[in-house]
Coordinates of C-alpha atoms in Angstrom, one line a residue:
X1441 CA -22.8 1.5 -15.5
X1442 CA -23.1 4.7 -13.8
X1443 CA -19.7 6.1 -11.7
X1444 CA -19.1 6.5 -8.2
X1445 CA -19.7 10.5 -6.0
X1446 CA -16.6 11.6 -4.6
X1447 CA -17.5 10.5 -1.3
X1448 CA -17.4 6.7 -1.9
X1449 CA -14.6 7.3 -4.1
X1450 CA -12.6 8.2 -0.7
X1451 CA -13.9 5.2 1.4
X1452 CA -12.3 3.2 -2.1
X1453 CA -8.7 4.9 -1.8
X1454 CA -8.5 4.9 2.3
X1455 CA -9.0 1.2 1.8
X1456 CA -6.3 0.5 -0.8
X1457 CA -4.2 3.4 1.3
X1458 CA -4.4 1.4 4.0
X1459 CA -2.4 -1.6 4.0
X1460 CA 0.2 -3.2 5.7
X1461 CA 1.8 -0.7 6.4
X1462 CA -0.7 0.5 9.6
X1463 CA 0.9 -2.6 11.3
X1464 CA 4.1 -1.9 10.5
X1465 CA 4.3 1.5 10.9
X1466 CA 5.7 1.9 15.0
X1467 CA 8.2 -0.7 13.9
X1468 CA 9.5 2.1 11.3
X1469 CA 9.3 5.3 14.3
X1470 CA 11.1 3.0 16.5
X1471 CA 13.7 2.3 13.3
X1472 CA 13.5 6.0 12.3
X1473 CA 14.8 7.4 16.0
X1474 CA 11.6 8.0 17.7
X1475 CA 8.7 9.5 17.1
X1476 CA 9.4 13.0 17.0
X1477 CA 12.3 12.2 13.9
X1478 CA 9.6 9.8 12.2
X1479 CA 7.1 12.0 12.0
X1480 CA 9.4 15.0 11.3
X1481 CA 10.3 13.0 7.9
X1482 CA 6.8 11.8 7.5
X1483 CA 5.4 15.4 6.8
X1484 CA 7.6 16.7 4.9
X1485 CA 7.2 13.3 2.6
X1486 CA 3.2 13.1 2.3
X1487 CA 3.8 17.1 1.7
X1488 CA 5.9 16.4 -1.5
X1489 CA 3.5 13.0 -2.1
X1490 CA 0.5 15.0 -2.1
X1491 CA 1.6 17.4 -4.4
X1492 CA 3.0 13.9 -7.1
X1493 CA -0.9 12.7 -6.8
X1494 CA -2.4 16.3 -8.1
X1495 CA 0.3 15.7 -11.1
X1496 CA -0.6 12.5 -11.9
X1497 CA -4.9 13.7 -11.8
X1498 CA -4.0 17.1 -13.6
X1499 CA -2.4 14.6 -16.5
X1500 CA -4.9 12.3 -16.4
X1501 CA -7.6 14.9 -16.6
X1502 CA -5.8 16.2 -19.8
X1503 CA -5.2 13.5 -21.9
X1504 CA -8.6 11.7 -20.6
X1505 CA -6.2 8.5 -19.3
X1506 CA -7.9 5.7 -17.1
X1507 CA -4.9 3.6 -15.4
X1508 CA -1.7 5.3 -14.1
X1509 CA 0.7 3.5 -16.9
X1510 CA -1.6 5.5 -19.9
X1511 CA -0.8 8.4 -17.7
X1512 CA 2.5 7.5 -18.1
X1513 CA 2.1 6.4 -22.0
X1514 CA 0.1 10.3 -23.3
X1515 CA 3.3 11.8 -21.7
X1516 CA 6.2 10.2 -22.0
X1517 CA 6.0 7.0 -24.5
X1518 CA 5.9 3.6 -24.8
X1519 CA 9.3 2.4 -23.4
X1520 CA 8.3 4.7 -20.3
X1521 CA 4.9 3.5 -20.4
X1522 CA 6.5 -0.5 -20.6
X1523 CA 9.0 0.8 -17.7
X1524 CA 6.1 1.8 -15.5
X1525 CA 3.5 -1.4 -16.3
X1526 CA 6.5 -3.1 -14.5
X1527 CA 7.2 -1.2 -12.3
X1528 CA 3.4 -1.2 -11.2
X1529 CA 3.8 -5.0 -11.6
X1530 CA 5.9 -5.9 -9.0
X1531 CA 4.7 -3.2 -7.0
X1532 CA 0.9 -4.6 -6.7
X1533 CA 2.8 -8.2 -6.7
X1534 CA 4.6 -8.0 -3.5
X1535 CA 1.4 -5.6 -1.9
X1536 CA -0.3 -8.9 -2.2
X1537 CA 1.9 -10.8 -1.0
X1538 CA 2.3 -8.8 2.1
X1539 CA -2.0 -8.7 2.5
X1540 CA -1.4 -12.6 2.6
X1541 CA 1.7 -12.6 5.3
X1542 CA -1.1 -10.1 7.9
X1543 CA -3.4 -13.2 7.0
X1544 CA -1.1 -15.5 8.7
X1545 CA 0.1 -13.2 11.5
X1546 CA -3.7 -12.6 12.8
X1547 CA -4.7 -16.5 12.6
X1548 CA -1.4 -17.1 15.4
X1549 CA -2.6 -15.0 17.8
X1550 CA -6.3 -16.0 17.1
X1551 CA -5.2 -19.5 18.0
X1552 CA -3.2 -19.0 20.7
X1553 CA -6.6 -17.1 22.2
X1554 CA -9.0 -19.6 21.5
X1555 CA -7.2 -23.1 21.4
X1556 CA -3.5 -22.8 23.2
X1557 CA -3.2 -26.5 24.4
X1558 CA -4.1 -27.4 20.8
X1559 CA -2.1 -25.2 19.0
X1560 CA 1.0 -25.4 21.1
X1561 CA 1.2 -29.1 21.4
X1562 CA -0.3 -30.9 18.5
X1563 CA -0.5 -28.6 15.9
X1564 CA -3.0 -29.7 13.6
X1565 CA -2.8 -29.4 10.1
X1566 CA -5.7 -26.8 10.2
X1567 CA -3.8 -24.5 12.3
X1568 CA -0.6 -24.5 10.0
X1569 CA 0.4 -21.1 8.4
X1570 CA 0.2 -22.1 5.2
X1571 CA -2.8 -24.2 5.0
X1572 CA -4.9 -21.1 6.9
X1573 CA -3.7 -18.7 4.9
X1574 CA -5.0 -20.9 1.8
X1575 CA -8.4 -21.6 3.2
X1576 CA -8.7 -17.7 4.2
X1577 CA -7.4 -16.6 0.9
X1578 CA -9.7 -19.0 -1.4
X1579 CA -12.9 -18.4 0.4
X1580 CA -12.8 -15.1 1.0
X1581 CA -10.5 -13.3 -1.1
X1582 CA -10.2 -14.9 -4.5
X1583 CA -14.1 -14.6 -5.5
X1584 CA -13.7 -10.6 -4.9
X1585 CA -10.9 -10.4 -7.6
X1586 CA -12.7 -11.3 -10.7
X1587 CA -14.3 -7.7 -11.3
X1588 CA -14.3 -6.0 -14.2
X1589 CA -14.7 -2.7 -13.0
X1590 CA -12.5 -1.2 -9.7
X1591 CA -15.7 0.4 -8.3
X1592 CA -17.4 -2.8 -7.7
X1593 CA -15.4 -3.0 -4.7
X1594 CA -16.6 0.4 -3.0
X1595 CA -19.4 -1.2 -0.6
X1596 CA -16.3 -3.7 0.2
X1597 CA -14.5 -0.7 1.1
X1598 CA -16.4 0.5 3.6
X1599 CA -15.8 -2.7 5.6
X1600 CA -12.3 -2.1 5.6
X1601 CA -11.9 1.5 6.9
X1602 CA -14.3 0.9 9.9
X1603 CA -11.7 -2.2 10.2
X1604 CA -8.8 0.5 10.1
X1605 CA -11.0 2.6 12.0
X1606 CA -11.2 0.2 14.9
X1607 CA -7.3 -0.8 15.0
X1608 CA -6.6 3.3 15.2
X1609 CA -8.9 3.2 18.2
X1610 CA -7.6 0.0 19.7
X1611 CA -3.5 1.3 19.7
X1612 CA -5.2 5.0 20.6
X1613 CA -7.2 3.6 24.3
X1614 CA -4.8 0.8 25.3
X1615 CA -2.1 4.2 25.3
X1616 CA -4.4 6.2 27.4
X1617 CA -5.2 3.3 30.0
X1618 CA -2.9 2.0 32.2
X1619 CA 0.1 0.1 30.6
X1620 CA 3.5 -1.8 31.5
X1621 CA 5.8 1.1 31.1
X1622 CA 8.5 0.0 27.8
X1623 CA 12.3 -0.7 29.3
X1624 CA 13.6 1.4 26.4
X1625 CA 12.2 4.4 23.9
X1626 CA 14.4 5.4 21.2
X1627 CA 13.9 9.5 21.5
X1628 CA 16.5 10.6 18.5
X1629 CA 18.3 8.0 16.0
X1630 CA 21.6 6.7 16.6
X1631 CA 22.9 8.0 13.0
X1632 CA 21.7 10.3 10.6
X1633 CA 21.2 7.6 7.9
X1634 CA 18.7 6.0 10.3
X1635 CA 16.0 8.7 9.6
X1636 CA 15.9 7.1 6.1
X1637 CA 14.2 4.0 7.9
X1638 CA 10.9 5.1 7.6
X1639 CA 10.6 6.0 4.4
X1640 CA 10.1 2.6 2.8
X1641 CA 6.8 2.9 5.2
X1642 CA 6.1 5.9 4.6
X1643 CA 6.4 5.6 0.7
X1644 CA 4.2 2.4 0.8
X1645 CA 1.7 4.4 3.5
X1646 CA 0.7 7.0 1.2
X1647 CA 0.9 5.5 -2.2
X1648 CA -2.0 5.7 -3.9
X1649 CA -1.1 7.3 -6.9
X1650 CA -1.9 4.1 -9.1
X1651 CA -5.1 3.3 -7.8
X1652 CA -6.4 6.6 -7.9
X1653 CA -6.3 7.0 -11.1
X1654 CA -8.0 4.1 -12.2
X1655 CA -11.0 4.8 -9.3
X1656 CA -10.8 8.7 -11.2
X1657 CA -11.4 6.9 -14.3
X1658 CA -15.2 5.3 -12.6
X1659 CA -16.0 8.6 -11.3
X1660 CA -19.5 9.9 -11.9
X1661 CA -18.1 13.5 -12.4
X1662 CA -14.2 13.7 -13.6
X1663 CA -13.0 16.8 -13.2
X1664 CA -10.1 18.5 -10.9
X1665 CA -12.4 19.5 -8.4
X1666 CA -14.2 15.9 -7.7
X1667 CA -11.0 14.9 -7.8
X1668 CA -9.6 16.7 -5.3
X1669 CA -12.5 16.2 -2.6
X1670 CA -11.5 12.7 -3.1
X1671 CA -7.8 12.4 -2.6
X1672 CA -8.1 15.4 0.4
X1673 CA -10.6 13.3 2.1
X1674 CA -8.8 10.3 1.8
X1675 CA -5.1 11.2 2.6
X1676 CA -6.8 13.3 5.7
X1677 CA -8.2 9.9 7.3
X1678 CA -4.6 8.1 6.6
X1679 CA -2.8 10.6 7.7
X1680 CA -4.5 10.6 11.4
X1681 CA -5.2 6.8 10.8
X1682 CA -1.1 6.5 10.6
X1683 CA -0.4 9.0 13.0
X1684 CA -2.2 7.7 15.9
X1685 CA -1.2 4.0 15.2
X1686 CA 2.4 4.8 14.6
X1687 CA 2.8 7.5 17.2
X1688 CA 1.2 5.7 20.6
X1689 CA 1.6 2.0 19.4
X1690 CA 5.4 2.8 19.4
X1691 CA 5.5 4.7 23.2
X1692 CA 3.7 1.7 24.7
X1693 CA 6.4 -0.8 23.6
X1694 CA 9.4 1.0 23.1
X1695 CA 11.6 -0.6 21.7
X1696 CA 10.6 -4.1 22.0
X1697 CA 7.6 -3.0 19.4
X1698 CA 7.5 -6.1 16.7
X1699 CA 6.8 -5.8 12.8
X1700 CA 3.1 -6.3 13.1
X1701 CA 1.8 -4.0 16.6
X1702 CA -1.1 -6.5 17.2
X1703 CA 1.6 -9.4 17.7
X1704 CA 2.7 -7.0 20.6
X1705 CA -0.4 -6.6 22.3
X1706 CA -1.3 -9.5 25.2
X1707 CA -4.0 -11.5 23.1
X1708 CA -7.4 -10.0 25.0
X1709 CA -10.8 -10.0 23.7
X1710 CA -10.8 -6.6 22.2
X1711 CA -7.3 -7.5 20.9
X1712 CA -9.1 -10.4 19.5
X1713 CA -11.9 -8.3 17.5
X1714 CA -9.1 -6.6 15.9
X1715 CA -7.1 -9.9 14.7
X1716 CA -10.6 -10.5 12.9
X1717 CA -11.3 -7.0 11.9
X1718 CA -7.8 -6.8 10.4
X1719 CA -8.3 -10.1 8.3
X1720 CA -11.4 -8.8 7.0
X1721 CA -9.4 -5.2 5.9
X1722 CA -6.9 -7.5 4.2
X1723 CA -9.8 -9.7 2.6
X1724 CA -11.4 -6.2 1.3
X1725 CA -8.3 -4.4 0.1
X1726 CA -6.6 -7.5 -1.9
X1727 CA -9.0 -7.1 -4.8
X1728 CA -8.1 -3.6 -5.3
X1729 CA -4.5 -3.7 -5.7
X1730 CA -4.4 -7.2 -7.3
X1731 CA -6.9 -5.1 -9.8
X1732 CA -4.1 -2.5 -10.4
X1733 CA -1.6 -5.1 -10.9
X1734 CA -3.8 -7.2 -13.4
X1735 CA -4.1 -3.9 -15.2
X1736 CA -0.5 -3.2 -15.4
X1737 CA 0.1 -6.7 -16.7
X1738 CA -2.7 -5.8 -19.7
X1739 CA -0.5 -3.0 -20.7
X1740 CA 2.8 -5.2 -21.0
X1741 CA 0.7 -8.2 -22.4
X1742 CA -0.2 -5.9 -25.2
X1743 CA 2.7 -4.7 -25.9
X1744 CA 4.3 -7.8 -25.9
X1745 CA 2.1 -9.7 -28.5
X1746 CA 1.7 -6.4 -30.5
X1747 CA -2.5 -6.4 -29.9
X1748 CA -4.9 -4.5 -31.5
X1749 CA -7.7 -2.8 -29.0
X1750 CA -10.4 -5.2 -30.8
X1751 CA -7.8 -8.4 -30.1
X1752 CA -7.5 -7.1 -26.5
X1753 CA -11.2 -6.9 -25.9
X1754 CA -12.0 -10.1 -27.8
X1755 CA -10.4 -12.4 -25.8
X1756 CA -10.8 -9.9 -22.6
X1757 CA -13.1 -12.1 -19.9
X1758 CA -10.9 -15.7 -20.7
X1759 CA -7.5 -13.5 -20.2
X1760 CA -8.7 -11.8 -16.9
X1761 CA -10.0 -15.2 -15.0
X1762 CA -6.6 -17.0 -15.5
X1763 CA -4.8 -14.0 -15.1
X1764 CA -6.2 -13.4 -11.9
X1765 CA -5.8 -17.1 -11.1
X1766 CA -1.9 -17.2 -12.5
X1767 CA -1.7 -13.7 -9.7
X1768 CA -3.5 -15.2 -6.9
X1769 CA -1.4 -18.5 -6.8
X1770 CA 1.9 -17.0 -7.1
X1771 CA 1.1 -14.4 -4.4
X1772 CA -0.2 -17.2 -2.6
X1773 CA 3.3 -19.3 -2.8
X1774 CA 5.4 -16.0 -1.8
X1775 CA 3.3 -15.0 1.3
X1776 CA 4.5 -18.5 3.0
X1777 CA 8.4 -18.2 2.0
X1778 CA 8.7 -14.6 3.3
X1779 CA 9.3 -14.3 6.9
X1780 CA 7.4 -11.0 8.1
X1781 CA 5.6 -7.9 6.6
X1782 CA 9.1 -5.8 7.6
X1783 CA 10.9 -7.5 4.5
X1784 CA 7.5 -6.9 2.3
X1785 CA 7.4 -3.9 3.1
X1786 CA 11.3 -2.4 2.5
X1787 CA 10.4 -4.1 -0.9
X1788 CA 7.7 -2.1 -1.5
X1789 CA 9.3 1.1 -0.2
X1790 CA 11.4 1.1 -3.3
X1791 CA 8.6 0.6 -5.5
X1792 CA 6.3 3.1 -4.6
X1793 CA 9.4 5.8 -4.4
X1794 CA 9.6 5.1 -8.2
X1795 CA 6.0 5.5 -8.6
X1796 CA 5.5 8.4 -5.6
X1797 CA 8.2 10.5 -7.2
X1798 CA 9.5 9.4 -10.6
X1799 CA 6.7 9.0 -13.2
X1800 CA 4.9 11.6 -11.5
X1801 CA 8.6 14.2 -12.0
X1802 CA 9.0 12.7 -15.8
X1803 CA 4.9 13.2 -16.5
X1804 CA 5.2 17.4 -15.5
X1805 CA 8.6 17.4 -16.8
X1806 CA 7.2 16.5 -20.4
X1807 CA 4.1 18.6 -19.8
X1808 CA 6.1 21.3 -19.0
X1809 CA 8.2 20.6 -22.6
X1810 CA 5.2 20.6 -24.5
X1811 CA 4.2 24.0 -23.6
X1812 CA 5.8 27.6 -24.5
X1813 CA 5.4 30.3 -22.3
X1814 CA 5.5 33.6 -23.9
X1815 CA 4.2 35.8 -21.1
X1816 CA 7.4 36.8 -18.7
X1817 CA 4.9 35.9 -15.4
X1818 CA 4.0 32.4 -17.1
X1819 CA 7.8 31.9 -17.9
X1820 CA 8.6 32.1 -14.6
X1821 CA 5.9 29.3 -13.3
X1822 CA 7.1 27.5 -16.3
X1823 CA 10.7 27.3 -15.1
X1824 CA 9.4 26.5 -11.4
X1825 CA 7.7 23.9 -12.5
X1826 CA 10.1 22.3 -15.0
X1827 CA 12.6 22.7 -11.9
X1828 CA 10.2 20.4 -9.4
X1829 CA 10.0 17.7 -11.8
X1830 CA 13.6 17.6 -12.2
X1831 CA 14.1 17.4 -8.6
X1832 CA 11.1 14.6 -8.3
X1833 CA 13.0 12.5 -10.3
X1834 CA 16.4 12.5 -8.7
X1835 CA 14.7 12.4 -5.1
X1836 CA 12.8 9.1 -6.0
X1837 CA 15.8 7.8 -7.7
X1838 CA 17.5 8.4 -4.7
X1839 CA 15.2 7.1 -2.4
X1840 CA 15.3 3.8 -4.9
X1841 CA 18.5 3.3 -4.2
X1842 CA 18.5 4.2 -0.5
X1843 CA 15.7 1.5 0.0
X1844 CA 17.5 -1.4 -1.8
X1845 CA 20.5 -1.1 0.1
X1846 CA 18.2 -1.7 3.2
X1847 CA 16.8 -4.3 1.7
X1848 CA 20.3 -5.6 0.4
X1849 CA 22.0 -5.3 4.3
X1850 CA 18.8 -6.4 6.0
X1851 CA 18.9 -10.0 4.1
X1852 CA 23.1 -11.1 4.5
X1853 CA 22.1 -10.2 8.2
X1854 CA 19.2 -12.2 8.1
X1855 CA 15.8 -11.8 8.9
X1856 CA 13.8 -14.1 10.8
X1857 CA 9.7 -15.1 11.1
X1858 CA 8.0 -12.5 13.4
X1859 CA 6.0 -13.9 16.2
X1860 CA 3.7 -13.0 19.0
X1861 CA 5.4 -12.4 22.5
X1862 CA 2.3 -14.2 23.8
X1863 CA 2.8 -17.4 21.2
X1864 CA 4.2 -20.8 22.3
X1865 CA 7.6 -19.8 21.2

C-alpha cells in the first residue's frame, strides 16, 4: 500500500491534535488567571513541546521505529519500552473516553433545540445519555476502528478539521457581534499555583507525539524534512485553532464559561451546526487514538506472553477485532460514569506530560550516551544536549505530579455533571 504526502499527513495529526481539549480550553484561561497568564504559559509550553516531537522523529528516523513505544524500546529498553506501552495505554484509554463524554454533551443541547417539551418532561428512553451515546458510538464510530493501517483514516480526517475549522469560526464571529457583556473576567490569577491550571489542557492540546510517529511510519517519503512539513503544518493550525477558541470563547463568558464552550452558547441554529459538526470531529478522531492505544496494548501483549514476531502476526486479525471490541466497550462504560470532559481532561494532562516531556528527555538522554564527541565544538553541543534531556525529564515529572494533585483535590471537593445554561435544569 503506497504511503501518505506530507500534506494529508497534516490534515491526519490536526485531527487527532484536536480533541477535547478545543471545548475545554476557555474553561482552563479562565482557571489559569485570564487570558493574557494562559497564553503566556501556553507558549512557552508548545515552545518546549515542539522541540520533544523533533526528538521523538529524529529517533525514529534513526533506528527506522514505527510506533512511539519502539521509539522508546531502540533507546532505552524493554522495561522503559513496557513503562511507556502503559503509559500510552491509559493515555489513549481515557482520550476515548473523553471523545464519548463531547458525544453526550452535543446530543443535550441538540434536544433541547429540536424537541424541549419532550426532552424536558417525558424523557424518553431515546433521549437518555447513555443510550445516545451508545447508538452514536456503534453506528458511527465503532466500524471506523477496525483498520489495519492509521492512514486509512486520512480522508476521515479531513472531515474533522473543517469540523474544528467551523467551531474556531463560530467562538471567533459570535466575539465580534454583539454580545451580553460577562459579569466577571478573571484578568491575572488569584495565586501563582493557579497558572499551573492550564497545563493539563495545554499538555493534552498539543500532544501528538504518539500518533505522529506511527502516521511517520505510513509516510510515502520518511525523512526529517517530510517530517517536519508535517508536524509545522499541523501544530500551526492548532495553535490558531486553540488560540482563537480559547482566547475569545473565554472574554464572552467570563467567568461563568462552562467545561464544554458550546454548553455556553444560547442553543441557535448556527450553534446547532456546530453540536453536529462537533459529533462528527469526535466520530472521526476516535479511530485514531483508539489505534494508538490498540498498538500500545500489542507491545505489552507481547511482552507479556513472551511472542515471537511470526506468533504475533499469526494470530494478528482475530487479536485486533476483539481487541478493539474489549477497548470500545470499556470506553463506552466510563464515558457515562464520568461527570464532564474537565475531569477527562486533568487526567489526561498527566499523561501526556509523561509522554510530552519524559520519554522524549530519556530517548536524547540515551542518544546522547551512545555518542562520543571528540571535537571541542561538538563536545559542547553534546553537553547542551545531554543537559535538555535532563531537564525534560524532571519538568514532565514535575508536571506529573503537579497534575495529579489537581486531579486528587478536585475529586474530595467533588465534581459534578456539566450542563447547558439553556437545558431544563
Amino acid at each position: 500500500m503506497p504511503g501518505s504526502g506530507w500534506i494529508r499527513s497534516a490534515f491526519l495529526l490536526v485531527n487527532a491534535t484536536l480533541g477535547a481539549g478545543l471545548l475545554n480550553f476557555p474553561m482552563a484561561y479562565h482557571q489559569a488567571g485570564g487570558v493574557l497568564t494562559a497564553m503566556t504559559v501556553q507558549s512557552i509550553c508548545v515552545a518546549v513541546m515542539v522541540l520533544t516531537v523533533f526528538i521523538m522523529g529524529y529517533c525514529a528516523t534513526v533506528k527506522g521505529s514505527n510506533t512511539y513505544q519502539d521509539v522508546v524500546l531502540s533507546l532505552c529498553g524493554p522495561k522503559a519500552q513496557l513503562a511507556c506501552a502503559v503509559c500510552i495505554l491509559l493515555h489513549c484509554f481515557v482520550f476515548c473516553i473523553s471523545f464519548l463524554i463531547i458525544i453526550g454533551d452535543q446530543w443535550e443541547l441538540f434536544f433541547f433545540k429540536v424537541a424541549q417539551d419532550i426532552y424536558c418532561t417525558t424523557h424518553p428512553i431515546y433521549m437518555r445519555r447513555a443510550f445516545i451515546i451508545s447508538v452514536t458510538a456503534v453506528v458511527l464510530i465503532l466500524p471506523l476502528c477496525f483498520t489495519k493501517r492509521i492512514d486509512f483514516l486520512i480522508y476521515t480526517s479531513i472531515a474533522g478539521v473543517i469540523s474544528s475549522l467551523y467551531l474556531a469560526m463560530l467562538v471567533t464571529t459570535k466575539y465580534f457581534l454583539p454580545h451580553d457583556t460577562p459579569d466577571t473576567i478573571t484578568t491575572e490569577p488569584r495565586s501563582w499555583v493557579d497558572i499551573f491550571l492550564v497545563l493539563p489542557n495545554v499538555c493534552l492540546g498539543y500532544d501528538c507525539h504518539i500518533e505522529i510517529i506511527a502516521i511517520y511510519s505510513c509516510m510515502a517519503k520518511r525523512n526529517m524534512r517530510e517530517f517536519s512539513k508535517t508536524v509545522t503544518l499541523a501544530l500551526i493550525v492548532c495553535i490558531v485553532f486553540y488560540t482563537l477558541t480559547a482566547a475569545l470563547g473565554y472574554l464572552q463568558f467570563g467567568d461563568d464559561i462552562a467545561n464544554d464552550i458550546l454548553l455556553s452558547f444560547k442553543p441557535t441554529a448556527e450553534v446547532m451546526v456546530a453540536v453536529v459538526l462537533v459529533a462528527v470531529k469526535v466520530c472521526t478522531s476516535y479511530p485514531i487514538i483508539c489505534y494508538c492505544g490498540k498498538t500500545a496494548f500489542e507491545t505489552v501483549w507481547r511482552m507479556f506472553w513472551k511472542m515471537s514476531p511470526e506468533d504475533m502476526l499469526y494470530s494478528e486479525k482475530t487479536r485486533r477485532v476483539i481487541t478493539t471490541l474489549v477497548w470500545f466497550t470499556l470506553t463506552l462504560i466510563s464515558s457515562v460514569f464520568v461527570p464532564n470532559i474537565g475531569v477527562a481532561i486533568q487526567i489526561l494532562g498527566g499523561l501526556s506530560a509523561f509522554c510530552v516531556f519524559v520519554f522524549p528527555g530519556l530517548c536524547l538522554l540515551k542518544l546522547m550516551q551512545s555518542r562520543t564527541e571528540t571535537v571541542e565544538k561538538q563536545a559542547m553541543k553534546h553537553h547542551i544536549l545531554t543537559g535538555t534531556a535532563v531537564v525534560l525529564v524532571i519538568v514532565g515529572v514535575f508536571l506529573l505530579g503537579q497534575i495529579s494533585v489537581q486531579v486528587i483535590v478536585k475529586n474530595i471537593q467533588g465534581e459534578t455533571t456539566d450542563s447547558s445554561r439553556f437545558t431544563c435544569s
